[in-house]
mmCIF file of C-alpha atoms in Angstrom:
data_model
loop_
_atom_site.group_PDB
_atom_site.id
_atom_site.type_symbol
_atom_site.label_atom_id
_atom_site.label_comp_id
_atom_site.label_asym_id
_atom_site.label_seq_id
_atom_site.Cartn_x
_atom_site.Cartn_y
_atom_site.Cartn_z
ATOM 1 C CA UNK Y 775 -43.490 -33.895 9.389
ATOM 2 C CA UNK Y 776 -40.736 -32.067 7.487
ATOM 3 C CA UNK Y 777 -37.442 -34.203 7.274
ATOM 4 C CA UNK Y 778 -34.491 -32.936 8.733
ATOM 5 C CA UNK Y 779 -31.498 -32.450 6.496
ATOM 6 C CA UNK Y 780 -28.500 -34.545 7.451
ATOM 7 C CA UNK Y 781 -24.938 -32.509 6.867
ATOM 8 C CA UNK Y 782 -22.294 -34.314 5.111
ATOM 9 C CA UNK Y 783 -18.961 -34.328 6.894
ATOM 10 C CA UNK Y 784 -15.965 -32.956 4.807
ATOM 11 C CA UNK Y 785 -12.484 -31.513 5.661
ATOM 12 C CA UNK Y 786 -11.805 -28.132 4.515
ATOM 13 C CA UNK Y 787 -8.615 -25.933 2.947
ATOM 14 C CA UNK Y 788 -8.412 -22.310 4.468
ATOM 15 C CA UNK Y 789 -6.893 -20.413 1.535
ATOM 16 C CA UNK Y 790 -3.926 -18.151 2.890
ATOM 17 C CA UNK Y 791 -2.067 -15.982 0.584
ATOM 18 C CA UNK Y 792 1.822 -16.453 0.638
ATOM 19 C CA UNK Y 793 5.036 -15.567 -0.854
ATOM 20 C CA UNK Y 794 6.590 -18.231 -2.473
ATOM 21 C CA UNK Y 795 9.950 -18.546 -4.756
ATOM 22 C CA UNK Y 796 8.949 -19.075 -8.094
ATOM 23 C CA UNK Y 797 11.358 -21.097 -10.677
ATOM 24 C CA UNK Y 798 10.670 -20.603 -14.274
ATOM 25 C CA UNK Y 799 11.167 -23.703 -16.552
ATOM 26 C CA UNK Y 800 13.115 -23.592 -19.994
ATOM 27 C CA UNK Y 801 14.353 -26.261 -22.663
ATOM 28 C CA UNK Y 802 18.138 -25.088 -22.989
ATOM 29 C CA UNK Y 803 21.156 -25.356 -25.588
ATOM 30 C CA UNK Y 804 24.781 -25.947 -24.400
ATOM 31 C CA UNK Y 805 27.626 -23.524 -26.054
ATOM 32 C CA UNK Y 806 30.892 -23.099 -25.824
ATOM 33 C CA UNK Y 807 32.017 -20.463 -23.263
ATOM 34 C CA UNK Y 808 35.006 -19.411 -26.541
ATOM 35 C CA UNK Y 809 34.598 -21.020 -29.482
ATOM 36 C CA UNK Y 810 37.212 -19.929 -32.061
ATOM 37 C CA UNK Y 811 37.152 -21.148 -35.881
ATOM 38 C CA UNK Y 812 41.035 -22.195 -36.848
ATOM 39 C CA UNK Y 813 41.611 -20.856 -40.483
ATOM 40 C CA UNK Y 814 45.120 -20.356 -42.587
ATOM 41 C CA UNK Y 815 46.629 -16.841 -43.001
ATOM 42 C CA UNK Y 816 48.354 -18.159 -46.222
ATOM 43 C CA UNK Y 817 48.205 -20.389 -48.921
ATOM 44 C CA UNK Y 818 50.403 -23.469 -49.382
ATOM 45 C CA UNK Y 819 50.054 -27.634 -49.013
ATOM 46 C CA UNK Y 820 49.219 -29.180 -45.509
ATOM 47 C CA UNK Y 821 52.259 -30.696 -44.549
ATOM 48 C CA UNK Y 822 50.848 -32.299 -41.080
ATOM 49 C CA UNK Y 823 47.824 -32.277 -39.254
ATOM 50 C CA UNK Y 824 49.806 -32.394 -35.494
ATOM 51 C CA UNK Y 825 47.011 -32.375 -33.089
ATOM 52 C CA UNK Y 826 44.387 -35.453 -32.604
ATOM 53 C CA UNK Y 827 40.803 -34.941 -33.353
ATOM 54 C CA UNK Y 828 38.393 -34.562 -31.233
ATOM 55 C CA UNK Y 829 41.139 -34.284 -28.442
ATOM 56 C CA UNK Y 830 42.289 -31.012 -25.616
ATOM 57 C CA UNK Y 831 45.077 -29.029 -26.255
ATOM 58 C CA UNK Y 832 46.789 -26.508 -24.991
ATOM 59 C CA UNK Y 833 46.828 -22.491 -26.068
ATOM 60 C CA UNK Y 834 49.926 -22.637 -27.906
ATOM 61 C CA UNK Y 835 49.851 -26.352 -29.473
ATOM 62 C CA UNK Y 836 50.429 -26.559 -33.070
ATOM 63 C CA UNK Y 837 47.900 -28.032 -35.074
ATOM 64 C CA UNK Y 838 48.826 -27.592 -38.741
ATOM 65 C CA UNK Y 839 52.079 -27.546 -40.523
ATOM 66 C CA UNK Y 840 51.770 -25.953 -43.881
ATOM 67 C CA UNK Y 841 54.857 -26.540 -46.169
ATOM 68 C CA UNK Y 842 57.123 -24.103 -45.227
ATOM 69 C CA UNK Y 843 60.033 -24.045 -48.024
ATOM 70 C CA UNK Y 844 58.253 -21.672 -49.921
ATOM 71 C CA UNK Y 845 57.693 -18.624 -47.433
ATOM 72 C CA UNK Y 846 61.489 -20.169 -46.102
ATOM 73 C CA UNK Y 847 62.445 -19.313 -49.637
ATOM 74 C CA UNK Y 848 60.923 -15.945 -50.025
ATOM 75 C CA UNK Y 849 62.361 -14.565 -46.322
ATOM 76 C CA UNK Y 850 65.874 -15.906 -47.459
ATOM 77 C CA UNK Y 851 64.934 -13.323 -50.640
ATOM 78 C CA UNK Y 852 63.993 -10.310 -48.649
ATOM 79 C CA UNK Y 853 67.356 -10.767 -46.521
ATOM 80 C CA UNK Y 854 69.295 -10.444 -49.615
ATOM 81 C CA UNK Y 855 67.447 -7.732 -50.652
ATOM 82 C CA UNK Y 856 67.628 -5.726 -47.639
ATOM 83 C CA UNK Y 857 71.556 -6.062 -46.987
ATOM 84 C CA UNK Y 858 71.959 -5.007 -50.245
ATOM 85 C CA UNK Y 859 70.074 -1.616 -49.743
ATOM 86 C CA UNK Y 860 71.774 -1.304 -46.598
ATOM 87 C CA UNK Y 861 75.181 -1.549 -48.251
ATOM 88 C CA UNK Y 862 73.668 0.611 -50.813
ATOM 89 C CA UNK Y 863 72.721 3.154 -47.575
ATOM 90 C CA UNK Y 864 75.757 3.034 -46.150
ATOM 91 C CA UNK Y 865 77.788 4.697 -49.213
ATOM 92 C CA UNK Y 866 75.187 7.099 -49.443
ATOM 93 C CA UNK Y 867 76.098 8.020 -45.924
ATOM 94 C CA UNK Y 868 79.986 8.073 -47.006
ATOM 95 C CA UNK Y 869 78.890 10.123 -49.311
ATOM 96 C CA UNK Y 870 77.164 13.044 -47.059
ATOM 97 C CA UNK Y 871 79.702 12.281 -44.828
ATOM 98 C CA UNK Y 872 82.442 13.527 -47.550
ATOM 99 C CA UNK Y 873 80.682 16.622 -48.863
ATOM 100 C CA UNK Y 874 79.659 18.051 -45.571
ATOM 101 C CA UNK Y 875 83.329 19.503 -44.966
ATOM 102 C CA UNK Y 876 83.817 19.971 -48.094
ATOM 103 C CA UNK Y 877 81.418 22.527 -48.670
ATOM 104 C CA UNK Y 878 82.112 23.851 -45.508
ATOM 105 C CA UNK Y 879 85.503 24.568 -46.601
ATOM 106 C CA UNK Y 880 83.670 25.576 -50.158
ATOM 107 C CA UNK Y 881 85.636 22.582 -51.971
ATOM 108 C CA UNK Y 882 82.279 21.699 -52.754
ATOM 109 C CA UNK Y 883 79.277 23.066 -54.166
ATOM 110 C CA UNK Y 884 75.437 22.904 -52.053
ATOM 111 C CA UNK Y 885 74.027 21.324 -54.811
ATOM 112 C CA UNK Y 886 76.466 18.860 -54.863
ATOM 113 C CA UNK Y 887 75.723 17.990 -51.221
ATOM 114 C CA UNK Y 888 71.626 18.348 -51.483
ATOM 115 C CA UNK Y 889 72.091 15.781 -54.272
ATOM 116 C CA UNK Y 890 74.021 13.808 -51.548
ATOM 117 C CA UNK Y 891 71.276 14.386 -49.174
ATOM 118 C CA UNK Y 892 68.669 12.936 -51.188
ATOM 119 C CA UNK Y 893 70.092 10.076 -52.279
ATOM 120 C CA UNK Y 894 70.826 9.380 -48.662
ATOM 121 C CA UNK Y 895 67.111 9.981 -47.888
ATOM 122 C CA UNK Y 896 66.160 8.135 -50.739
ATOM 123 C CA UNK Y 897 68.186 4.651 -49.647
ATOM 124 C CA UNK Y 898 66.718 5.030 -45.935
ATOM 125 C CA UNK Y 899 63.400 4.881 -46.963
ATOM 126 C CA UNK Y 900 64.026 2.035 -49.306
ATOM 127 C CA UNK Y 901 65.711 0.422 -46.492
ATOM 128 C CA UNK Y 902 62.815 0.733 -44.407
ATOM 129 C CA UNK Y 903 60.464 -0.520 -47.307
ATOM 130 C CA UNK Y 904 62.802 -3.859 -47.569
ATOM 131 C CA UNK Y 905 62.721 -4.327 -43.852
ATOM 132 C CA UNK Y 906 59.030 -4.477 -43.720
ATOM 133 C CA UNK Y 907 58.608 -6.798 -46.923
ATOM 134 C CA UNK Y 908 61.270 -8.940 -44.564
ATOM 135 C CA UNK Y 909 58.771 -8.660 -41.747
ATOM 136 C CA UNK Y 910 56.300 -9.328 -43.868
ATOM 137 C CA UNK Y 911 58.206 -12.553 -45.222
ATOM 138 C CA UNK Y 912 58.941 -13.842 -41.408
ATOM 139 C CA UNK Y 913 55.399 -13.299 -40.292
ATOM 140 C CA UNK Y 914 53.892 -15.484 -43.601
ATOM 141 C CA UNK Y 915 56.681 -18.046 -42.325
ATOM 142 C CA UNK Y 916 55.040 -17.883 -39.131
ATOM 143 C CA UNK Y 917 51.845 -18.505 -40.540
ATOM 144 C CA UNK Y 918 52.699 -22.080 -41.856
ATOM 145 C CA UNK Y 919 52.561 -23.161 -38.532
ATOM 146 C CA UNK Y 920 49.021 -22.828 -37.173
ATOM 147 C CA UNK Y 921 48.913 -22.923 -33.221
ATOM 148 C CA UNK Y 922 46.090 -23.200 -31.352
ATOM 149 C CA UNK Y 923 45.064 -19.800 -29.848
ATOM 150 C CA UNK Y 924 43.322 -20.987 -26.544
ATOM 151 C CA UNK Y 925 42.878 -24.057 -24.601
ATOM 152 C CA UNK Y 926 40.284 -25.899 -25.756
ATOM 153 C CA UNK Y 927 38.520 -29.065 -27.112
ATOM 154 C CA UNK Y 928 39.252 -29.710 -31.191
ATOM 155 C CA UNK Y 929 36.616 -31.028 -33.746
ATOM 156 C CA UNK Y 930 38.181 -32.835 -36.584
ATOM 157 C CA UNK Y 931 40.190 -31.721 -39.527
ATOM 158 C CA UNK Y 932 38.111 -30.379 -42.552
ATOM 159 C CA UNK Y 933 41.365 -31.314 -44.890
ATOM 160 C CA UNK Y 934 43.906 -34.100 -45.451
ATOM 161 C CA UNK Y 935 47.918 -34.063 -45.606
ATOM 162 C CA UNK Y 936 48.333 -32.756 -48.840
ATOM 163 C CA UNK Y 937 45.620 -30.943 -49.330
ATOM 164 C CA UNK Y 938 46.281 -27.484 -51.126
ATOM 165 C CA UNK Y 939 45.061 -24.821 -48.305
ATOM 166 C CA UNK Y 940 44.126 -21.181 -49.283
ATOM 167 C CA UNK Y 941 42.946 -18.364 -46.408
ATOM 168 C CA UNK Y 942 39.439 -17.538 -47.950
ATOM 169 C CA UNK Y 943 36.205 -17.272 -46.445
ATOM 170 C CA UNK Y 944 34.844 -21.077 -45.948
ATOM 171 C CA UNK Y 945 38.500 -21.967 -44.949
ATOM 172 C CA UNK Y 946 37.913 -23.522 -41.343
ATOM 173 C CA UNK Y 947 40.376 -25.650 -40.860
ATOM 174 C CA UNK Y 948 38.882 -26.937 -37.580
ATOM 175 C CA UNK Y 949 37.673 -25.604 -34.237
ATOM 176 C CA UNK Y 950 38.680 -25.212 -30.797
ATOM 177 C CA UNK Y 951 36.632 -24.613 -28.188
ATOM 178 C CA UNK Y 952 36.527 -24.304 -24.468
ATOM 179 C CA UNK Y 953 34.481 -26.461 -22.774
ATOM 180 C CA UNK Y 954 35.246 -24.800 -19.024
ATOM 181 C CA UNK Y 955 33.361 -23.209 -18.198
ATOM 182 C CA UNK Y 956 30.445 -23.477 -20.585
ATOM 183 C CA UNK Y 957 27.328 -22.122 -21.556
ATOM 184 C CA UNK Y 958 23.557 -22.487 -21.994
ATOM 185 C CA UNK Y 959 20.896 -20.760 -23.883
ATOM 186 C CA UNK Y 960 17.602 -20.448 -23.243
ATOM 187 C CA UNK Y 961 15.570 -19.033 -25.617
ATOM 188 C CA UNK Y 962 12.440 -16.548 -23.645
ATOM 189 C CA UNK Y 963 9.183 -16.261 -25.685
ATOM 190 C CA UNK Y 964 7.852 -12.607 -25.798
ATOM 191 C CA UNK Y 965 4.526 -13.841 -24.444
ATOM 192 C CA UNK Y 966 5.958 -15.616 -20.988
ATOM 193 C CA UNK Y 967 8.296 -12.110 -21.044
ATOM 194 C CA UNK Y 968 5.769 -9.825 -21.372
ATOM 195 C CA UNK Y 969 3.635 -11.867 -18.768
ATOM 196 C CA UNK Y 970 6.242 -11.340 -16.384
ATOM 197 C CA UNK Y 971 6.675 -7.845 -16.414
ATOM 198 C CA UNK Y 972 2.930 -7.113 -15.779
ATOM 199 C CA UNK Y 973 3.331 -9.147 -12.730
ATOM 200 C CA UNK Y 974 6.109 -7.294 -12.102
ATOM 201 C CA UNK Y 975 4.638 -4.248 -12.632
ATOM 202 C CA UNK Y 976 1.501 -5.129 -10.640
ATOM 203 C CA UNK Y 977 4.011 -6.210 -7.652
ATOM 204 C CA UNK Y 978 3.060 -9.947 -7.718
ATOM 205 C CA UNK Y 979 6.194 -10.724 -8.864
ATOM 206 C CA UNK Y 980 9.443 -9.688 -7.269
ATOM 207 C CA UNK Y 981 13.056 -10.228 -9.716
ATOM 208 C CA UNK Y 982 16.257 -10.977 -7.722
ATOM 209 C CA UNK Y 983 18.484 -7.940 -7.504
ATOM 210 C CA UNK Y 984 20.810 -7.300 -11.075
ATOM 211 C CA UNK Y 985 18.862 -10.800 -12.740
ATOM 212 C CA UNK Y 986 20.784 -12.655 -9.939
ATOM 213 C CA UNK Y 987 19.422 -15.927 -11.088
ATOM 214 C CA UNK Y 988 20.330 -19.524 -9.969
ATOM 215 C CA UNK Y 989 19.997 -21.886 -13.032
ATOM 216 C CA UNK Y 990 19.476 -25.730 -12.164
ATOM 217 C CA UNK Y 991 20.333 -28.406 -15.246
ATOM 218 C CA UNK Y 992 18.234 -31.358 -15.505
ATOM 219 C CA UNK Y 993 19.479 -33.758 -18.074
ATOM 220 C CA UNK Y 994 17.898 -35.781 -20.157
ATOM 221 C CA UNK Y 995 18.005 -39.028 -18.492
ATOM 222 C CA UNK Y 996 16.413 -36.942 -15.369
ATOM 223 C CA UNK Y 997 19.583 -36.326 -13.250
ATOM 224 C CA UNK Y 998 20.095 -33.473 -12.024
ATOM 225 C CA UNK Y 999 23.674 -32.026 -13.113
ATOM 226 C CA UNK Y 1000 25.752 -31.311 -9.275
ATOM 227 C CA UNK Y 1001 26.798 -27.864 -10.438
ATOM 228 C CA UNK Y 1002 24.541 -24.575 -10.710
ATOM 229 C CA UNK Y 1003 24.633 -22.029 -12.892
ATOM 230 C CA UNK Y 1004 23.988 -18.107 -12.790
ATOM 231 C CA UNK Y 1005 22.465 -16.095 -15.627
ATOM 232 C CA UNK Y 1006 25.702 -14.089 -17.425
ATOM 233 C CA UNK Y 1007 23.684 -12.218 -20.108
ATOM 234 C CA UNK Y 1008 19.633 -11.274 -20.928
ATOM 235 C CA UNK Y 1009 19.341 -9.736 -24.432
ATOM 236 C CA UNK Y 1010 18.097 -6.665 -24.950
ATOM 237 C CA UNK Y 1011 16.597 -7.569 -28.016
ATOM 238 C CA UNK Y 1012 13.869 -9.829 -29.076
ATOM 239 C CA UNK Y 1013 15.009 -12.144 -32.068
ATOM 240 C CA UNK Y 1014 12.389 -11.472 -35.154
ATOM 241 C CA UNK Y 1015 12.687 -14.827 -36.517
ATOM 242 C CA UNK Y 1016 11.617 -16.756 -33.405
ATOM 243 C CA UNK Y 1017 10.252 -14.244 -31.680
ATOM 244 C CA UNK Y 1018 12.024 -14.545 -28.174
ATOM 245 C CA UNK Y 1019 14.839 -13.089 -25.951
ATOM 246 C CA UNK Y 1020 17.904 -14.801 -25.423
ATOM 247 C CA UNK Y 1021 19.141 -15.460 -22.031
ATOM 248 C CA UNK Y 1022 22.285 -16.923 -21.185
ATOM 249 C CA UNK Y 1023 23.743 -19.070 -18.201
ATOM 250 C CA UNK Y 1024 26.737 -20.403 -17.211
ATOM 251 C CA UNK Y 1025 28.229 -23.316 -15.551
ATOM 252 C CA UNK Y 1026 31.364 -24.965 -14.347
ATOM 253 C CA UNK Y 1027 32.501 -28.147 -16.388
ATOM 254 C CA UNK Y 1028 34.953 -29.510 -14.877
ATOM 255 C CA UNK Y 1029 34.464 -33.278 -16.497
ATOM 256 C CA UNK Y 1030 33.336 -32.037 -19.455
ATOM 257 C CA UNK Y 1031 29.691 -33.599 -19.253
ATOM 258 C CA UNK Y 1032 28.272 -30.885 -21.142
ATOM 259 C CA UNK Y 1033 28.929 -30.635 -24.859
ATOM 260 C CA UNK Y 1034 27.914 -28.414 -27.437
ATOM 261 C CA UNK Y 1035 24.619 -28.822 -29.406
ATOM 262 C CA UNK Y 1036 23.130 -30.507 -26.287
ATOM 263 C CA UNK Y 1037 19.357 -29.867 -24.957
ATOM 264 C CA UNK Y 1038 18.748 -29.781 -21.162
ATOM 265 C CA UNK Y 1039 15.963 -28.922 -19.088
ATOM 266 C CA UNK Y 1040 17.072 -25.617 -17.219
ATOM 267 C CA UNK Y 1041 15.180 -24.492 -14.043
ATOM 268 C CA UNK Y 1042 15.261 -20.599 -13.216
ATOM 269 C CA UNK Y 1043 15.096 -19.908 -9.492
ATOM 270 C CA UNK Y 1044 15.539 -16.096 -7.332
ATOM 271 C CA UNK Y 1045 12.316 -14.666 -8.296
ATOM 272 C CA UNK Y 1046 9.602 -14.465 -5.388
ATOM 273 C CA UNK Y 1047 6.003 -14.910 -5.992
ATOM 274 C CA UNK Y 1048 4.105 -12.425 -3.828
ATOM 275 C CA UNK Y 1049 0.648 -13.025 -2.202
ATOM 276 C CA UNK Y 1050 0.023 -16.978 -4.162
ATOM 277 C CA UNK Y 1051 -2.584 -18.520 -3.984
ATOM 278 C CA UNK Y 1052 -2.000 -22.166 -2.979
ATOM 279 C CA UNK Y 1053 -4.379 -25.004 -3.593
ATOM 280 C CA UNK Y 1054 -3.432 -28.764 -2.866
ATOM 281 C CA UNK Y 1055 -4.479 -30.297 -6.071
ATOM 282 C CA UNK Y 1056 -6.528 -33.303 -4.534
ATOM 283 C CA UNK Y 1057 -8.941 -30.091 -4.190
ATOM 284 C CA UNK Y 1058 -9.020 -28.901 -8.149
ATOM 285 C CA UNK Y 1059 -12.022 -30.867 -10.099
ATOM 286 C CA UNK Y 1060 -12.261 -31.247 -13.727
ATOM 287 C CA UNK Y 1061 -15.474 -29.943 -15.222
ATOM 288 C CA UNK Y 1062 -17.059 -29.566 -18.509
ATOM 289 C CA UNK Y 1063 -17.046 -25.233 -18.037
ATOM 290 C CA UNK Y 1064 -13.482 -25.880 -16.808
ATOM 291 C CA UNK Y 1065 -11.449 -26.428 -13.484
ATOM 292 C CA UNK Y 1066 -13.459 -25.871 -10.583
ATOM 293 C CA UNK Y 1067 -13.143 -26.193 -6.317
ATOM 294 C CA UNK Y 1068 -16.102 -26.680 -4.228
ATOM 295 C CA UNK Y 1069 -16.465 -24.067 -1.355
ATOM 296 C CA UNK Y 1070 -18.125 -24.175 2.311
ATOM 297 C CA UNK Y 1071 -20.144 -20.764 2.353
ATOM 298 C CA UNK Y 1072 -21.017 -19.079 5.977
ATOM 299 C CA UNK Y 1073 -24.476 -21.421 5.633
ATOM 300 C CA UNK Y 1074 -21.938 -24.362 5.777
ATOM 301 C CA UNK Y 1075 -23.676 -24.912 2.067
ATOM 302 C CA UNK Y 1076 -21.449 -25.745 -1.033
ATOM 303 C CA UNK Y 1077 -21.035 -23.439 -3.765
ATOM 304 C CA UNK Y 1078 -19.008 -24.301 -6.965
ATOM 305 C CA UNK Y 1079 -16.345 -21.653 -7.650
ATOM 306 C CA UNK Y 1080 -14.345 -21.962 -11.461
ATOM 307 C CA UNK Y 1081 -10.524 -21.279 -10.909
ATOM 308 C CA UNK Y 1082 -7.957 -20.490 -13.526
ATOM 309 C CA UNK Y 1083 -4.997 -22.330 -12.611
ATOM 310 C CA UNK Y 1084 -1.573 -21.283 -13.203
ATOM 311 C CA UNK Y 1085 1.809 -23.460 -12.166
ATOM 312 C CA UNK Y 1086 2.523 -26.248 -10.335
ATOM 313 C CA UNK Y 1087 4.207 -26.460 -6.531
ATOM 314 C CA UNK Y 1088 5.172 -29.420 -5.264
ATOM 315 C CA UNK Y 1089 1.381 -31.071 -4.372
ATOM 316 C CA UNK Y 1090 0.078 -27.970 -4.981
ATOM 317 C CA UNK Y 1091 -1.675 -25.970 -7.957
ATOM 318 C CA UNK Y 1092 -1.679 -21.806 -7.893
ATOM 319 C CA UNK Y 1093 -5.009 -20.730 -8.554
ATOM 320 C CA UNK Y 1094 -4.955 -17.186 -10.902
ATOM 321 C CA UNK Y 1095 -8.573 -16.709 -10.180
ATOM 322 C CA UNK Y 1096 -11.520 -17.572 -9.094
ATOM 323 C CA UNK Y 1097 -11.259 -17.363 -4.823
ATOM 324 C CA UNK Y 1098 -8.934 -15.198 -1.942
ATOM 325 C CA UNK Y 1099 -8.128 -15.257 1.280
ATOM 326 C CA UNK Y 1100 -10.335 -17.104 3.846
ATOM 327 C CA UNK Y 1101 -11.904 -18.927 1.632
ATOM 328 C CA UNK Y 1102 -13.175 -23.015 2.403
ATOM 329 C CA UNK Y 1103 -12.286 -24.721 -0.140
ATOM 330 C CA UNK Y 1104 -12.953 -28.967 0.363
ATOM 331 C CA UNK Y 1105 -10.364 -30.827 0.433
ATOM 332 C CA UNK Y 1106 -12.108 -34.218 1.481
ATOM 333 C CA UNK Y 1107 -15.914 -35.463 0.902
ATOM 334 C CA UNK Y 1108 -15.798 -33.985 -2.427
ATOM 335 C CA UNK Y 1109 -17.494 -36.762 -4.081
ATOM 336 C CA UNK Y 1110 -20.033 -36.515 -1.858
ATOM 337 C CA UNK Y 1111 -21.398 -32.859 -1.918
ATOM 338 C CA UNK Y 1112 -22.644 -30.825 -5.084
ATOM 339 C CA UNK Y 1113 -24.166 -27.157 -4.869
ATOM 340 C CA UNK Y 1114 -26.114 -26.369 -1.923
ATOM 341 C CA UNK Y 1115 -25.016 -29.561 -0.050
ATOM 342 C CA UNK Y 1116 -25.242 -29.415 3.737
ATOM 343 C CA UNK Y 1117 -22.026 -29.846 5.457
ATOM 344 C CA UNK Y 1118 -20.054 -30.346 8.339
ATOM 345 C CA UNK Y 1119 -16.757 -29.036 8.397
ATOM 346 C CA UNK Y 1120 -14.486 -31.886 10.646
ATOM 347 C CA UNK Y 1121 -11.094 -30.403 10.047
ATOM 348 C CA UNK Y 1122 -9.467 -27.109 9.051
ATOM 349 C CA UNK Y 1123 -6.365 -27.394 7.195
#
């Protein structure tokens, strides 16, 4: 007499697809919002260093004092120089002045008041040539005292009182910058980009309206930061050297507990995934071919299915490939069946 197969009891998964929102994960870099490099205009000896490093202050502030007798000294000099073409000016103007009725009156010749003319013409341009090497003189002046050109956070001082400061290229005197709001970085490869836009382009992906992205900040100890951030700039460029697209967030700051040069963890949500498929993961078995699920065909038998797997949601894995809609997948009693087991589906989940 033929035994009669006994059906082992299991509780099933019915895979339905469903749109999901989809948060892409990124290591980020904090930046400054403005960062400006504080340099000297002229040369001379750092008389102070007013500000304290590492401190806020103020658009406006002064932060270096360059000894100012010398550019106090040359202004003085252009003063001198331009009253005396002005005095020089105004006898030339006398002196039009006196031949105009005179050779009106032919008591004096037009050559004799062309010569006038020009001299006049000639003093009023070297007027105007001393006034700007005054304006000149005042603006160097100006220059001795460096003031801070935004509001901002300062690094320290790259020179001492006394130090002999010249305006050349590697002359960063220090930096301010603001802190906010402030922003971070996150650095796309081309691979993850280019995988996006063929789900894009194959409508399984759907991109928030003008990159409309939230950004959440996860910090290092695992806190999350309280304020979100919204994506302010995608390159439109790849960068050749690392071979990814910069994308930029920002955030308020208010207490300044982001700081420049610091990684974060930086979670990218407003995209919807369309039509996921949704597995809970207590389902997903480990193989030596690979990932796997066990399904109930319409015999109630078990066949072995390989899945690629994709991201992770909450309790759940997305499964690329592998099964669709409808399908039974076991969700309990898996370490009972193998291929071609006999079941008995108890629940439906």
């Amino acid at each position: 007499m033929e035994k009669t197969e006994t059906p082992v009891d299991v509780i099933t998964y019915v895979v339905k697809p469903q749109s999901i929102p989809l948060n892409f994960s990124f290591v980020g870099v904090v930046q400054s919002s403005h960062a400006v490099e504080i340099r000297s205009r002229v040369e001379g000896y750092l008389q102070k260093i007013a500000y304290k490093e590492g401190t806020f202050v103020k658009e406006g502030d002064l932060l270096f004092q360059i000894d100012p007798k010398q550019f106090e000294a040359v202004v003085k000099e252009a003063q001198a120089n331009l009253q005396k073409e002005q005095a020089i000016l105004w006898q030339a103007q006398k002196a039009v002045d006196r031949y105009k009725p005179l050779f009106e009156q032919k008591a004096a010749s037009r050559k004799d008041l062309d010569d006038a003319t020009a001299v006049l013409l000639e003093e009023q341009a070297s007027v105007s040539m001393y006034q700007a090497k005054l304006d000149e003189a005042n603006l160097n002046l100006g220059y001795a005292s460096i003031r801070s050109p935004i509001s901002g956070v300062t690094t320290s001082s790259s020179y001492q009182e006394g130090s002999l400061i010249s305006p050349n290229a590697n002359g960063i005197m220090t930096k301010v910058s603001v802190l906010d709001p402030i922003w971070v970085v996150l650095n796309v490869s081309e691979s993850y980009f280019s995988a996006s836009l063929d789900e894009v382009a194959k409508g399984t992906l759907l991109l928030p309206k003008d990159n409309d992205f939230d950004v959440t900040i996860i910090l290092l100890d695992g806190s999350e930061y309280p304020y979100k951030g919204k994506v302010s700039f995608v390159s439109p460029i790849f960068d050749q050297s690392t071979g990814t697209l910069s994308t930029r967030a920002v955030f308020p700051n208010p207490k300044m507990v982001l700081k420049p040069g610091q990684f974060v963890n930086a979670k990218v949500s407003g995209a919807t995934k369309v039509n996921a498929i949704l597995v809970p993961q207590i389902a997903v078995q480990q193989g030596i071919a690979g990932r796997f699920v066990y399904i109930v065909n319409r015999q109630n038998r078990v066949e072995t299915r390989l899945v690629q797997t994709g991201d992770w949601y909450g309790e759940n894995w997305e499964i690329k490939s592998g099964i669709g809609q409808n399908d039974q997948i076991i969700l309990l009693g898996t370490n009972k069946v193998k291929d071609g087991t006999l079941v008995k589906v108890m629940q439906q989940k």
